Structures are given as structure tokens and as C-alpha cells.
Tab-separated table of C-alpha atoms in Angstrom:
chain	number	residue	atom	x	y	z
A	101	UNK	CA	-8.738	13.992	7.105
A	102	UNK	CA	-7.115	12.485	4.062
A	103	UNK	CA	-9.091	9.941	1.968
A	104	UNK	CA	-8.469	8.134	-1.271
A	105	UNK	CA	-11.403	6.537	-3.167
A	106	UNK	CA	-11.193	4.010	-5.945
A	107	UNK	CA	-14.676	3.512	-7.107
A	108	UNK	CA	-14.032	0.697	-9.621
A	109	UNK	CA	-13.411	-2.592	-7.698
A	110	UNK	CA	-12.922	-4.639	-11.022
A	111	UNK	CA	-12.148	-3.706	-14.529
A	112	UNK	CA	-11.096	-5.530	-17.638
A	113	UNK	CA	-9.510	-4.721	-21.010
A	114	UNK	CA	-8.733	-6.444	-24.276
A	115	UNK	CA	-5.049	-6.922	-24.821
A	116	UNK	CA	-3.438	-3.982	-26.669
A	117	UNK	CA	-6.429	-1.649	-25.810
A	118	UNK	CA	-6.306	1.432	-23.452
A	119	UNK	CA	-7.853	1.359	-19.850
A	120	UNK	CA	-8.254	4.096	-17.399
A	121	UNK	CA	-8.420	3.505	-13.666
A	122	UNK	CA	-10.035	6.291	-11.491
A	123	UNK	CA	-8.855	7.669	-8.240
A	124	UNK	CA	-10.166	10.617	-6.232
A	125	UNK	CA	-8.908	11.995	-3.068
A	126	UNK	CA	-9.434	14.517	-0.367
A	127	UNK	CA	-6.765	16.446	1.498
A	128	UNK	CA	-6.353	19.788	3.131
A	129	UNK	CA	-2.702	19.936	2.335
A	130	UNK	CA	-1.319	22.001	-0.567
A	131	UNK	CA	1.730	20.002	-1.114
A	132	UNK	CA	1.456	16.148	-1.377
A	133	UNK	CA	2.449	13.274	-3.402
A	134	UNK	CA	0.119	10.734	-5.387
A	135	UNK	CA	1.117	7.171	-6.267
A	136	UNK	CA	-0.074	4.271	-8.189
A	137	UNK	CA	1.060	0.839	-7.106
A	138	UNK	CA	0.660	-2.493	-8.981
A	139	UNK	CA	0.159	-5.811	-6.973
A	140	UNK	CA	0.399	-8.792	-9.291
A	141	UNK	CA	-0.699	-12.131	-8.044
A	142	UNK	CA	2.716	-12.699	-6.632
A	143	UNK	CA	1.531	-10.115	-4.047
A	144	UNK	CA	4.542	-7.982	-4.158
A	145	UNK	CA	3.945	-4.193	-4.574
A	146	UNK	CA	5.453	-2.370	-7.526
A	147	UNK	CA	5.492	1.375	-7.819
A	148	UNK	CA	4.011	2.313	-11.218
A	149	UNK	CA	4.025	6.106	-11.183
A	150	UNK	CA	4.405	8.980	-8.755
A	151	UNK	CA	3.197	12.591	-9.196
A	152	UNK	CA	4.139	15.629	-6.998
A	153	UNK	CA	1.053	17.824	-6.503
A	154	UNK	CA	2.971	21.092	-7.155
A	155	UNK	CA	3.758	19.905	-10.608
A	156	UNK	CA	1.196	20.817	-13.303
A	157	UNK	CA	2.677	18.350	-15.794
A	158	UNK	CA	1.220	14.821	-15.799
A	159	UNK	CA	3.700	12.133	-15.066
A	160	UNK	CA	4.359	9.256	-17.598
A	161	UNK	CA	6.317	6.107	-17.388
A	162	UNK	CA	6.493	4.210	-20.755
A	163	UNK	CA	2.918	2.872	-21.279
A	164	UNK	CA	1.482	4.406	-17.959
A	165	UNK	CA	0.413	7.915	-17.547
A	166	UNK	CA	-1.777	9.849	-15.366
A	167	UNK	CA	-4.401	12.594	-15.539
A	168	UNK	CA	-3.898	14.727	-12.622
A	169	UNK	CA	-6.713	17.214	-11.967
A	170	UNK	CA	-5.691	19.101	-8.932
A	171	UNK	CA	-8.822	21.203	-8.537
A	172	UNK	CA	-11.018	18.104	-8.923
A	173	UNK	CA	-8.841	16.057	-6.706
A	174	UNK	CA	-8.652	13.325	-9.369
A	175	UNK	CA	-5.714	11.190	-10.269
A	176	UNK	CA	-6.603	8.583	-12.935
A	177	UNK	CA	-4.181	6.079	-14.423
A	178	UNK	CA	-4.073	5.260	-18.008
A	179	UNK	CA	-2.484	2.200	-19.270
A	180	UNK	CA	-1.890	2.027	-23.078
A	181	UNK	CA	-1.348	-1.013	-25.258
A	182	UNK	CA	-2.418	-3.219	-22.417
A	183	UNK	CA	-0.401	-6.451	-21.895
A	184	UNK	CA	-1.341	-9.633	-20.129
A	185	UNK	CA	1.348	-8.892	-17.483
A	186	UNK	CA	-0.676	-5.710	-16.527
A	187	UNK	CA	-3.217	-7.988	-14.891
A	188	UNK	CA	-3.034	-7.066	-11.113
A	189	UNK	CA	-4.479	-5.023	-8.471
A	190	UNK	CA	-3.780	-1.392	-8.715
A	191	UNK	CA	-3.773	0.910	-5.676
A	192	UNK	CA	-3.793	4.539	-5.571
A	193	UNK	CA	-2.186	6.293	-2.716
A	194	UNK	CA	-1.755	9.866	-1.221
A	195	UNK	CA	1.134	10.950	0.863
A	196	UNK	CA	1.173	14.343	2.661
A	197	UNK	CA	4.369	16.271	3.580
A	198	UNK	CA	4.408	14.552	6.980
A	199	UNK	CA	5.062	11.130	5.247
A	200	UNK	CA	1.827	9.739	6.092
A	201	UNK	CA	0.319	7.463	3.502
A	202	UNK	CA	-3.422	6.787	2.674
A	203	UNK	CA	-4.403	4.012	0.368
A	204	UNK	CA	-7.593	3.355	-1.784
A	205	UNK	CA	-9.012	-0.201	-1.720
A	206	UNK	CA	-7.671	-1.166	-5.030
A	207	UNK	CA	-8.999	-1.922	-8.566
A	208	UNK	CA	-8.700	-5.318	-9.868
A	209	UNK	CA	-7.533	-5.163	-13.627
A	210	UNK	CA	-7.738	-8.100	-16.025
A	211	UNK	CA	-6.199	-7.951	-19.279
A	212	UNK	CA	-8.124	-10.292	-21.685
A	213	UNK	CA	-6.114	-12.059	-24.506
B	184	UNK	CA	-17.183	-1.429	11.431
B	185	UNK	CA	-14.212	0.563	12.660
B	186	UNK	CA	-11.926	-0.500	9.843
B	187	UNK	CA	-8.488	-1.929	10.194
B	188	UNK	CA	-7.044	-0.819	13.556
B	189	UNK	CA	-3.271	-0.481	14.097
B	190	UNK	CA	-1.351	0.472	17.247
B	191	UNK	CA	0.472	2.404	18.197
B	192	UNK	CA	0.234	5.108	15.431
B	193	UNK	CA	3.619	6.503	16.235
B	194	UNK	CA	6.638	4.804	17.888
B	195	UNK	CA	10.129	6.267	18.667
B	196	UNK	CA	12.596	3.870	20.023
B	197	UNK	CA	16.281	3.388	20.307
B	198	UNK	CA	18.482	1.005	18.302
B	199	UNK	CA	18.614	-2.456	19.860
B	200	UNK	CA	15.219	-2.283	21.391
B	201	UNK	CA	12.320	-4.590	20.723
B	202	UNK	CA	9.408	-3.112	18.998
B	203	UNK	CA	5.905	-4.626	18.734
B	204	UNK	CA	3.427	-3.384	16.117
B	205	UNK	CA	-0.312	-4.470	16.558
B	206	UNK	CA	-3.142	-4.901	14.000
B	207	UNK	CA	-6.905	-5.818	14.284
B	208	UNK	CA	-8.269	-6.613	10.935
B	209	UNK	CA	-11.933	-5.936	9.950
B	210	UNK	CA	-14.168	-8.513	11.645
B	211	UNK	CA	-15.035	-11.506	9.221
B	212	UNK	CA	-12.047	-10.785	7.034
B	213	UNK	CA	-9.919	-13.962	6.572
B	214	UNK	CA	-6.586	-12.451	5.302
B	215	UNK	CA	-4.110	-10.065	6.776
B	216	UNK	CA	-1.216	-8.407	5.234
B	217	UNK	CA	1.717	-6.505	6.766
B	218	UNK	CA	3.436	-3.854	4.509
B	219	UNK	CA	6.319	-1.472	4.910
B	220	UNK	CA	6.407	1.909	3.229
B	221	UNK	CA	9.637	3.998	2.762
B	222	UNK	CA	10.181	6.798	0.286
B	223	UNK	CA	13.263	4.944	-1.100
B	224	UNK	CA	11.767	1.477	-1.408
B	225	UNK	CA	8.035	2.201	-1.826
B	226	UNK	CA	5.636	-0.230	-0.457
B	227	UNK	CA	6.804	-3.723	0.292
B	228	UNK	CA	4.644	-6.709	1.280
B	229	UNK	CA	6.400	-8.353	4.421
B	230	UNK	CA	4.098	-11.234	4.973
B	231	UNK	CA	0.466	-12.261	4.716
B	232	UNK	CA	-1.845	-14.722	6.492
B	233	UNK	CA	-4.933	-16.685	5.417
B	234	UNK	CA	-7.023	-17.952	8.189
B	235	UNK	CA	-4.367	-17.091	10.644
B	236	UNK	CA	-1.729	-19.091	8.724
B	237	UNK	CA	1.437	-17.380	7.321
B	238	UNK	CA	1.302	-18.039	3.590
B	239	UNK	CA	4.237	-16.127	2.271
B	240	UNK	CA	6.835	-14.457	4.420
B	241	UNK	CA	9.420	-14.011	1.630
B	242	UNK	CA	9.199	-10.317	2.053
B	243	UNK	CA	10.366	-10.341	5.653
B	244	UNK	CA	13.680	-8.612	5.653
B	245	UNK	CA	15.681	-10.787	7.991
B	246	UNK	CA	15.436	-12.842	11.105
B	247	UNK	CA	15.031	-9.684	13.386
B	248	UNK	CA	11.453	-9.490	11.939
B	249	UNK	CA	8.770	-12.036	12.992
B	250	UNK	CA	4.891	-11.864	12.669
B	251	UNK	CA	2.097	-13.863	14.364
B	252	UNK	CA	-1.546	-14.071	14.189
B	253	UNK	CA	-2.773	-15.960	17.210
B	254	UNK	CA	-6.405	-15.583	16.209
B	255	UNK	CA	-8.611	-14.064	13.582
B	256	UNK	CA	-8.859	-10.731	15.240
B	257	UNK	CA	-5.263	-9.895	16.139
B	258	UNK	CA	-1.709	-9.865	14.629
B	259	UNK	CA	1.633	-8.615	15.695
B	260	UNK	CA	4.781	-7.559	13.874
B	261	UNK	CA	7.842	-7.790	16.013
B	262	UNK	CA	11.383	-6.258	15.438
B	263	UNK	CA	14.090	-7.448	17.755
B	264	UNK	CA	16.544	-5.916	17.757
B	265	UNK	CA	15.459	-2.683	16.088
B	266	UNK	CA	17.818	-0.776	13.727
B	267	UNK	CA	17.675	2.781	12.391
B	268	UNK	CA	17.241	1.349	8.820
B	269	UNK	CA	13.858	-0.227	10.206
B	270	UNK	CA	12.416	3.292	10.262
B	271	UNK	CA	9.346	3.362	8.057
B	272	UNK	CA	5.603	3.445	8.142
B	273	UNK	CA	4.094	-0.113	8.631
B	274	UNK	CA	0.708	-0.842	7.255
B	275	UNK	CA	-1.722	-3.638	8.021
B	276	UNK	CA	-4.297	-4.498	5.577
B	277	UNK	CA	-7.175	-7.210	5.591
B	278	UNK	CA	-9.405	-8.662	2.941
B	279	UNK	CA	-12.421	-10.975	2.967
B	280	UNK	CA	-11.094	-14.011	1.203
B	281	UNK	CA	-7.369	-13.421	0.436
B	282	UNK	CA	-7.850	-13.873	-3.371
B	283	UNK	CA	-5.482	-11.752	-5.276
B	284	UNK	CA	-8.358	-9.872	-6.680
B	285	UNK	CA	-9.966	-9.151	-3.363
B	286	UNK	CA	-10.520	-5.563	-2.064
B	287	UNK	CA	-7.906	-4.701	0.492
B	288	UNK	CA	-8.663	-2.307	3.421
B	289	UNK	CA	-5.590	-0.644	4.785
B	290	UNK	CA	-5.088	0.512	8.427
B	291	UNK	CA	-3.807	4.058	9.314
B	292	UNK	CA	-0.281	2.732	9.675
B	293	UNK	CA	2.294	2.836	12.391
B	294	UNK	CA	5.202	5.297	11.869
B	295	UNK	CA	8.328	3.816	13.427
B	296	UNK	CA	11.443	5.790	14.207
B	297	UNK	CA	14.461	3.929	15.395
B	298	UNK	CA	17.179	6.334	16.822
């Protein structure tokens, strides 16, 4: 069975500081994809970053980067230079090669001015 | 609790047919969300309900899509007529209060294939 766990229901960070959101997962697949989605108060989902499991290099997108530890089944999201617009729910998700998706329960991030 | 329950898990249909997806939220949860996931567009919010009332349906693609929540323990997402571009995984999620910071629990999804 595939599972995704986000153990931090809520987090906060000062504007311009760095914050790391945790995600662990379990899968028996060798090839899979990992995602971080952002859901602002508007409720629309925004894809933040995506990582292919077979790639060793950690994905980065501007201020967003991941620390992908395949052996530990960990996929944390680091947000650098936090901005007020980063305030949102963040979902970690796993997709296996069968295009099934599994989501964590989300981490609510608040950026404090 | 059994978590969010969705049925069917897989649906294969032909273009033009009506499709109905079903969701049972976690007991006691007051908010329910319908999402669509494709590799091209990612995860899209289609509609969400608070206390059985639709709050925001701006994500519903077009008139072919409709969603109902007749009571606190059941919701449906209907596509009529279905088209091949509707092929996706459809997720239902529920949360306790519907606040933007509330934990959302996702169901296993329904994989829809329209031929």
C-alpha cells in the first residue's frame, strides 16, 4: 500500500526566513513521482514542484527546493526567503507508475510579517 | 473511521455516456471537496461544499459537470455527456470545518477513462 504522511499540521515562519515542510511516504514501487501542491485561501491547487524518483538530483523551482531522500522515503520542501503570498496549505503527494495518486493531509503554513 | 470513501474506484465508459462518481465523507466533517487530477494540469479544485451547500463551483469545467450533496454523508459528481478529455482521476476530500487551514482527508480517487 502507498501512504503519504505529513506530520506537521501547522507551521509558521517569519517573512524572508526559510522554512522546511516534512513529508514521508511508503511505496513498494521503484519508479514513482513526488509532488508538492500549494492551496492558498482561494482553494485552487497550484503545483509547486515535482520530483521523479529515479533522479538523484533534488528538484528546484526558484525559492522552492526539495530534499529527496529515497532510502529514507522522505521528501521535504524548503521555502527560502518566505513571502506573505506563501501562506497556504501545502500538500505532499505520491504517484506511482499506474497514475494513482496519494495525498498527505496537508501542512498549513503561515508567513508572519 | 473508514476514511473518505469513493466509488467506483475505476470507471470505463464511452463518449456520450453519463458518468456518476460517488463520495462518502468522514462522519462529522462539514466540508467536502471534489478535485480532478491529470498529469497535464495537475490537481484542480472543481467544487466544494460547506454544510451541504456549494460554496465555490468556479472550477467546474463546463455545464456537462454537476455536483450535488443531498445530505452530510453523500455527494455525487456527474458528467453528462462524457468526453475523452474528461479522463482523469477524480478525488473527493473532506475536512472538519472547511476553514482554509483545516486538515483535508483525501479519498482513494476514481480513475475515469472515457473512450
